[in-house]
Amino acid sequence: MATSDYLTSSDTKFSWGYTTQEEHHACIGKIATNDPAESPFAQLTRQLQNFGRVLGIHASAVGHARMNGDFKRDINNPTVDGAYHKLSKQMRESLILFALSAAPSIRAAERVALEKQREAKSKKQEMLKRRKFAAAQEEYAKALTYIEMYHSAACWQTAEEATDRFAALSSNTARRNVVKEQIRMRVIGFGWKDLHVPWSENGHDFSAEALRDKLINTIIAVEAD
C-alpha cells in the first residue's frame, strides 16, 4: 500500500481527514504500529550479533523467551513470575534434566552444521580465487601482447609519426580503431592508468581526430619528457 493512501491531501479513505469520528474513537488506545510483529526479529538479530555461532531457531527461542518474560522472577510478587517459574518443581527439574541430556547431541549437530558452513565458505572463496587468478592471467597476457606491439613497427612513437600515419589511413573507422590501439599499447601494456583516455563523453563518441590529439598531447608528450 502506498504512503499516499494515508495522506489527507490525496483524498484517500485511510487518511486522518477522511475517517469518521466513530473510527477515531474506536482507535483510541490501540497499537498503531507493527512493533509487536517486528520485535521478535529484533531479538533474533540481537542474539545472532552477540552469539554468532548459534542456530537461528535457538536464537529465536531466546528472543521469544525474553519478550514473553518466561524466566522472569519477582520475589516480592510471585503472581507476575514468568511461565517457567509457575511450573511445579518437578516440571522445572524435568525440563532442566532434559536440556542437560539433549545438550551434547545438539552441540554435536551444531558442530557438523558449522563445519559444513565453513567448508561451503572455503569452496566459495577458492572458486572466487580461481576466477580472479584466471582474470589476472588474461589481463597479463593482454598486457604482454600490447607491449610487444609497442616495440614493433605498429607503434607510433612520435607526434610527427602519429600525424603522418593517421593521415595515411583511408577511412574514419580505421583511424579511430588504430588510434585506440595506440592508446591501449600504453595504458594496458604498461599499465599507465593515469593516462587513460575515454572513448566518449556524456554519451557522445570522440572523433578520430580528437582521439589522435589526446594520444599526441596526453600520452606521447609524456613519453617524450
mmCIF file of C-alpha atoms in Angstrom:
data_model
loop_
_atom_site.group_PDB
_atom_site.id
_atom_site.type_symbol
_atom_site.label_atom_id
_atom_site.label_comp_id
_atom_site.label_asym_id
_atom_site.label_seq_id
_atom_site.Cartn_x
_atom_site.Cartn_y
_atom_site.Cartn_z
ATOM 1 C CA MET A 1 0.000 0.000 0.000
ATOM 2 C CA ALA A 2 1.397 3.416 -0.961
ATOM 3 C CA THR A 3 2.091 6.190 1.557
ATOM 4 C CA SER A 4 -0.294 8.414 -0.393
ATOM 5 C CA ASP A 5 -3.173 6.215 0.802
ATOM 6 C CA TYR A 6 -2.714 7.752 4.266
ATOM 7 C CA LEU A 7 -2.449 11.418 3.223
ATOM 8 C CA THR A 8 -5.434 13.698 3.655
ATOM 9 C CA SER A 9 -4.211 15.760 0.696
ATOM 10 C CA SER A 10 -4.736 12.695 -1.512
ATOM 11 C CA ASP A 11 -8.410 12.355 -0.513
ATOM 12 C CA THR A 12 -7.889 8.707 0.428
ATOM 13 C CA LYS A 13 -10.047 6.686 2.797
ATOM 14 C CA PHE A 14 -7.205 5.716 5.154
ATOM 15 C CA SER A 15 -6.126 9.318 5.822
ATOM 16 C CA TRP A 16 -6.900 11.144 9.075
ATOM 17 C CA GLY A 17 -9.114 13.674 7.390
ATOM 18 C CA TYR A 18 -11.345 11.072 5.777
ATOM 19 C CA THR A 19 -12.046 8.757 8.697
ATOM 20 C CA THR A 20 -15.165 9.195 10.803
ATOM 21 C CA GLN A 21 -15.303 10.294 14.437
ATOM 22 C CA GLU A 22 -16.542 6.817 15.322
ATOM 23 C CA GLU A 23 -13.402 5.329 13.784
ATOM 24 C CA HIS A 24 -11.228 7.852 15.643
ATOM 25 C CA HIS A 25 -12.781 6.914 18.982
ATOM 26 C CA ALA A 26 -12.579 3.206 18.198
ATOM 27 C CA CYS A 27 -8.814 3.513 17.611
ATOM 28 C CA ILE A 28 -8.037 5.237 20.907
ATOM 29 C CA GLY A 29 -5.670 3.089 22.974
ATOM 30 C CA LYS A 30 -4.984 0.714 20.099
ATOM 31 C CA ILE A 31 -1.494 -0.083 18.848
ATOM 32 C CA ALA A 32 -0.856 1.994 15.727
ATOM 33 C CA THR A 33 2.427 0.388 14.673
ATOM 34 C CA ASN A 34 3.700 -3.093 13.869
ATOM 35 C CA ASP A 35 6.263 -3.027 16.704
ATOM 36 C CA PRO A 36 4.964 -6.252 18.301
ATOM 37 C CA ALA A 37 5.413 -8.051 14.976
ATOM 38 C CA GLU A 38 8.898 -6.610 14.423
ATOM 39 C CA SER A 39 10.207 -7.128 17.975
ATOM 40 C CA PRO A 40 10.880 -10.880 17.565
ATOM 41 C CA PHE A 41 13.078 -10.133 14.551
ATOM 42 C CA ALA A 42 14.989 -7.528 16.553
ATOM 43 C CA GLN A 43 15.523 -10.047 19.364
ATOM 44 C CA LEU A 44 16.695 -12.653 16.843
ATOM 45 C CA THR A 45 19.151 -10.175 15.321
ATOM 46 C CA ARG A 46 20.491 -9.271 18.775
ATOM 47 C CA GLN A 47 21.168 -12.908 19.640
ATOM 48 C CA LEU A 48 22.883 -13.610 16.320
ATOM 49 C CA GLN A 49 25.055 -10.498 16.622
ATOM 50 C CA ASN A 50 26.114 -11.254 20.196
ATOM 51 C CA PHE A 51 26.467 -15.026 19.806
ATOM 52 C CA GLY A 52 27.296 -15.558 16.136
ATOM 53 C CA ARG A 53 27.704 -19.340 16.279
ATOM 54 C CA VAL A 54 24.139 -20.199 17.150
ATOM 55 C CA LEU A 55 21.345 -21.673 15.098
ATOM 56 C CA GLY A 56 18.558 -19.344 14.084
ATOM 57 C CA ILE A 57 15.873 -21.423 15.800
ATOM 58 C CA HIS A 58 17.776 -21.259 19.099
ATOM 59 C CA ALA A 59 18.405 -17.522 18.797
ATOM 60 C CA SER A 60 14.720 -17.032 18.050
ATOM 61 C CA ALA A 61 13.714 -19.119 21.080
ATOM 62 C CA VAL A 62 15.856 -16.990 23.398
ATOM 63 C CA GLY A 63 14.370 -13.843 21.925
ATOM 64 C CA HIS A 64 10.809 -15.045 22.423
ATOM 65 C CA ALA A 65 11.538 -16.163 25.985
ATOM 66 C CA ARG A 66 12.935 -12.713 26.777
ATOM 67 C CA MET A 67 9.964 -10.946 25.165
ATOM 68 C CA ASN A 68 7.416 -13.129 26.937
ATOM 69 C CA GLY A 69 9.263 -12.943 30.263
ATOM 70 C CA ASP A 70 9.207 -16.734 30.536
ATOM 71 C CA PHE A 71 12.057 -16.769 33.058
ATOM 72 C CA LYS A 72 11.171 -13.544 34.850
ATOM 73 C CA ARG A 73 11.001 -13.884 38.649
ATOM 74 C CA ASP A 74 9.749 -11.363 41.194
ATOM 75 C CA ILE A 75 10.464 -12.431 44.783
ATOM 76 C CA ASN A 76 8.147 -9.706 46.060
ATOM 77 C CA ASN A 77 5.234 -10.519 43.789
ATOM 78 C CA PRO A 78 5.191 -14.157 42.571
ATOM 79 C CA THR A 79 1.962 -13.543 40.653
ATOM 80 C CA VAL A 80 3.920 -11.803 37.896
ATOM 81 C CA ASP A 81 6.507 -14.580 37.579
ATOM 82 C CA GLY A 82 7.185 -15.939 34.100
ATOM 83 C CA ALA A 83 5.748 -19.182 32.756
ATOM 84 C CA TYR A 84 8.784 -21.240 33.801
ATOM 85 C CA HIS A 85 8.509 -20.305 37.482
ATOM 86 C CA LYS A 86 4.788 -21.043 37.501
ATOM 87 C CA LEU A 87 5.516 -24.672 36.715
ATOM 88 C CA SER A 88 5.736 -27.205 39.513
ATOM 89 C CA LYS A 89 9.134 -28.057 40.956
ATOM 90 C CA GLN A 90 9.033 -31.462 39.283
ATOM 91 C CA MET A 91 8.274 -29.918 35.887
ATOM 92 C CA ARG A 92 11.100 -27.378 36.206
ATOM 93 C CA GLU A 93 13.580 -30.078 37.203
ATOM 94 C CA SER A 94 12.335 -32.285 34.371
ATOM 95 C CA LEU A 95 12.939 -29.501 31.825
ATOM 96 C CA ILE A 96 16.451 -28.875 33.157
ATOM 97 C CA LEU A 97 17.344 -32.581 33.103
ATOM 98 C CA PHE A 98 16.020 -32.908 29.567
ATOM 99 C CA ALA A 99 18.048 -29.874 28.442
ATOM 100 C CA LEU A 100 21.203 -31.294 30.022
ATOM 101 C CA SER A 101 20.687 -34.687 28.391
ATOM 102 C CA ALA A 102 19.940 -33.185 24.954
ATOM 103 C CA ALA A 103 22.762 -30.649 25.026
ATOM 104 C CA PRO A 104 25.622 -32.977 23.874
ATOM 105 C CA SER A 105 23.785 -34.220 20.787
ATOM 106 C CA ILE A 106 22.635 -30.688 19.921
ATOM 107 C CA ARG A 107 26.188 -29.371 20.250
ATOM 108 C CA ALA A 108 27.451 -32.201 18.059
ATOM 109 C CA ALA A 109 24.834 -31.432 15.394
ATOM 110 C CA GLU A 110 25.721 -27.746 15.523
ATOM 111 C CA ARG A 111 29.424 -28.555 15.105
ATOM 112 C CA VAL A 112 28.599 -30.587 12.000
ATOM 113 C CA ALA A 113 26.456 -27.749 10.632
ATOM 114 C CA LEU A 114 29.243 -25.242 11.374
ATOM 115 C CA GLU A 115 31.837 -27.403 9.628
ATOM 116 C CA LYS A 116 29.584 -27.708 6.588
ATOM 117 C CA GLN A 117 29.148 -23.953 6.555
ATOM 118 C CA ARG A 118 32.918 -23.426 6.807
ATOM 119 C CA GLU A 119 33.509 -25.950 4.030
ATOM 120 C CA ALA A 120 30.973 -24.231 1.766
ATOM 121 C CA LYS A 121 32.534 -20.846 2.524
ATOM 122 C CA SER A 122 36.017 -22.192 1.833
ATOM 123 C CA LYS A 123 34.891 -23.649 -1.514
ATOM 124 C CA LYS A 124 33.290 -20.348 -2.465
ATOM 125 C CA GLN A 125 36.444 -18.418 -1.597
ATOM 126 C CA GLU A 126 38.572 -20.886 -3.548
ATOM 127 C CA MET A 127 36.292 -20.570 -6.562
ATOM 128 C CA LEU A 128 36.495 -16.763 -6.399
ATOM 129 C CA LYS A 129 40.274 -17.004 -6.073
ATOM 130 C CA ARG A 130 40.497 -19.187 -9.194
ATOM 131 C CA ARG A 131 38.310 -16.764 -11.125
ATOM 132 C CA LYS A 132 40.433 -13.799 -10.044
ATOM 133 C CA PHE A 133 43.598 -15.718 -10.938
ATOM 134 C CA ALA A 134 42.218 -16.567 -14.384
ATOM 135 C CA ALA A 135 41.217 -12.936 -14.917
ATOM 136 C CA ALA A 136 44.695 -11.798 -13.826
ATOM 137 C CA GLN A 137 46.305 -14.260 -16.251
ATOM 138 C CA GLU A 138 44.139 -12.976 -19.097
ATOM 139 C CA GLU A 139 44.931 -9.357 -18.196
ATOM 140 C CA TYR A 140 48.665 -10.143 -18.006
ATOM 141 C CA ALA A 141 48.611 -11.907 -21.390
ATOM 142 C CA LYS A 142 46.803 -8.930 -22.941
ATOM 143 C CA ALA A 143 49.371 -6.550 -21.455
ATOM 144 C CA LEU A 144 52.259 -8.612 -22.887
ATOM 145 C CA THR A 145 50.643 -8.531 -26.320
ATOM 146 C CA TYR A 146 50.360 -4.744 -26.262
ATOM 147 C CA ILE A 147 53.942 -4.372 -25.000
ATOM 148 C CA GLU A 148 55.127 -6.474 -27.937
ATOM 149 C CA MET A 149 53.077 -4.293 -30.282
ATOM 150 C CA TYR A 150 54.628 -1.180 -28.739
ATOM 151 C CA HIS A 151 58.122 -2.424 -29.569
ATOM 152 C CA SER A 152 57.142 -3.212 -33.175
ATOM 153 C CA ALA A 153 56.643 -1.138 -36.306
ATOM 154 C CA ALA A 154 52.956 -0.928 -35.493
ATOM 155 C CA CYS A 155 53.597 1.671 -32.782
ATOM 156 C CA TRP A 156 53.554 5.408 -33.448
ATOM 157 C CA GLN A 157 56.500 6.615 -31.417
ATOM 158 C CA THR A 158 56.458 10.366 -32.078
ATOM 159 C CA ALA A 159 53.920 13.108 -32.652
ATOM 160 C CA GLU A 160 55.122 13.535 -36.252
ATOM 161 C CA GLU A 161 54.803 9.822 -36.972
ATOM 162 C CA ALA A 162 51.349 9.733 -35.408
ATOM 163 C CA THR A 163 50.196 12.688 -37.522
ATOM 164 C CA ASP A 164 51.568 11.270 -40.789
ATOM 165 C CA ARG A 165 50.375 7.694 -40.326
ATOM 166 C CA PHE A 166 46.969 8.869 -39.131
ATOM 167 C CA ALA A 167 46.545 10.922 -42.308
ATOM 168 C CA ALA A 168 47.568 7.950 -44.446
ATOM 169 C CA LEU A 169 44.659 5.817 -43.243
ATOM 170 C CA SER A 170 41.816 5.690 -45.746
ATOM 171 C CA SER A 171 38.699 5.673 -43.538
ATOM 172 C CA ASN A 172 37.485 7.326 -40.363
ATOM 173 C CA THR A 173 36.713 3.941 -38.823
ATOM 174 C CA ALA A 174 40.246 2.690 -39.472
ATOM 175 C CA ARG A 175 41.712 5.876 -37.997
ATOM 176 C CA ARG A 176 39.592 5.574 -34.879
ATOM 177 C CA ASN A 177 40.421 1.885 -34.336
ATOM 178 C CA VAL A 178 44.164 2.336 -34.877
ATOM 179 C CA VAL A 179 44.351 5.314 -32.521
ATOM 180 C CA LYS A 180 42.550 3.258 -29.870
ATOM 181 C CA GLU A 181 45.151 0.513 -30.278
ATOM 182 C CA GLN A 182 47.945 3.071 -29.905
ATOM 183 C CA ILE A 183 46.415 4.214 -26.626
ATOM 184 C CA ARG A 184 45.897 0.638 -25.405
ATOM 185 C CA MET A 185 49.579 -0.155 -26.026
ATOM 186 C CA ARG A 186 50.465 2.357 -23.335
ATOM 187 C CA VAL A 187 47.519 2.194 -20.942
ATOM 188 C CA ILE A 188 47.022 -1.598 -20.948
ATOM 189 C CA GLY A 189 50.507 -2.694 -21.972
ATOM 190 C CA PHE A 190 52.463 -0.598 -19.490
ATOM 191 C CA GLY A 191 49.653 -0.094 -17.016
ATOM 192 C CA TRP A 192 49.648 3.691 -17.324
ATOM 193 C CA LYS A 193 46.173 4.021 -15.877
ATOM 194 C CA ASP A 194 46.724 7.695 -15.113
ATOM 195 C CA LEU A 195 46.970 8.349 -18.860
ATOM 196 C CA HIS A 196 43.665 6.638 -19.598
ATOM 197 C CA VAL A 197 41.765 8.229 -22.488
ATOM 198 C CA PRO A 198 37.972 7.758 -22.629
ATOM 199 C CA TRP A 199 36.368 6.966 -25.984
ATOM 200 C CA SER A 200 33.319 9.112 -25.309
ATOM 201 C CA GLU A 201 31.859 11.755 -23.015
ATOM 202 C CA ASN A 202 28.250 12.418 -21.990
ATOM 203 C CA GLY A 203 27.037 9.779 -24.419
ATOM 204 C CA HIS A 204 28.882 11.196 -27.427
ATOM 205 C CA ASP A 205 31.832 9.389 -29.054
ATOM 206 C CA PHE A 206 35.016 11.347 -29.575
ATOM 207 C CA SER A 207 36.008 11.745 -33.207
ATOM 208 C CA ALA A 208 39.091 10.028 -34.608
ATOM 209 C CA GLU A 209 40.840 13.410 -34.754
ATOM 210 C CA ALA A 210 40.019 14.146 -31.106
ATOM 211 C CA LEU A 211 41.413 10.768 -30.028
ATOM 212 C CA ARG A 212 44.529 11.381 -32.118
ATOM 213 C CA ASP A 213 45.073 14.723 -30.396
ATOM 214 C CA LYS A 214 44.624 13.110 -26.970
ATOM 215 C CA LEU A 215 47.176 10.441 -27.945
ATOM 216 C CA ILE A 216 49.695 13.061 -29.014
ATOM 217 C CA ASN A 217 49.106 15.641 -26.276
ATOM 218 C CA THR A 218 48.353 13.342 -23.349
ATOM 219 C CA ILE A 219 50.465 10.219 -23.914
ATOM 220 C CA ILE A 220 53.217 10.747 -26.494
ATOM 221 C CA ALA A 221 54.037 14.139 -24.945
ATOM 222 C CA VAL A 222 54.621 12.433 -21.596
ATOM 223 C CA GLU A 223 56.789 9.760 -23.234
ATOM 224 C CA ALA A 224 58.904 12.460 -24.855
ATOM 225 C CA ASP A 225 59.566 14.021 -21.441
#
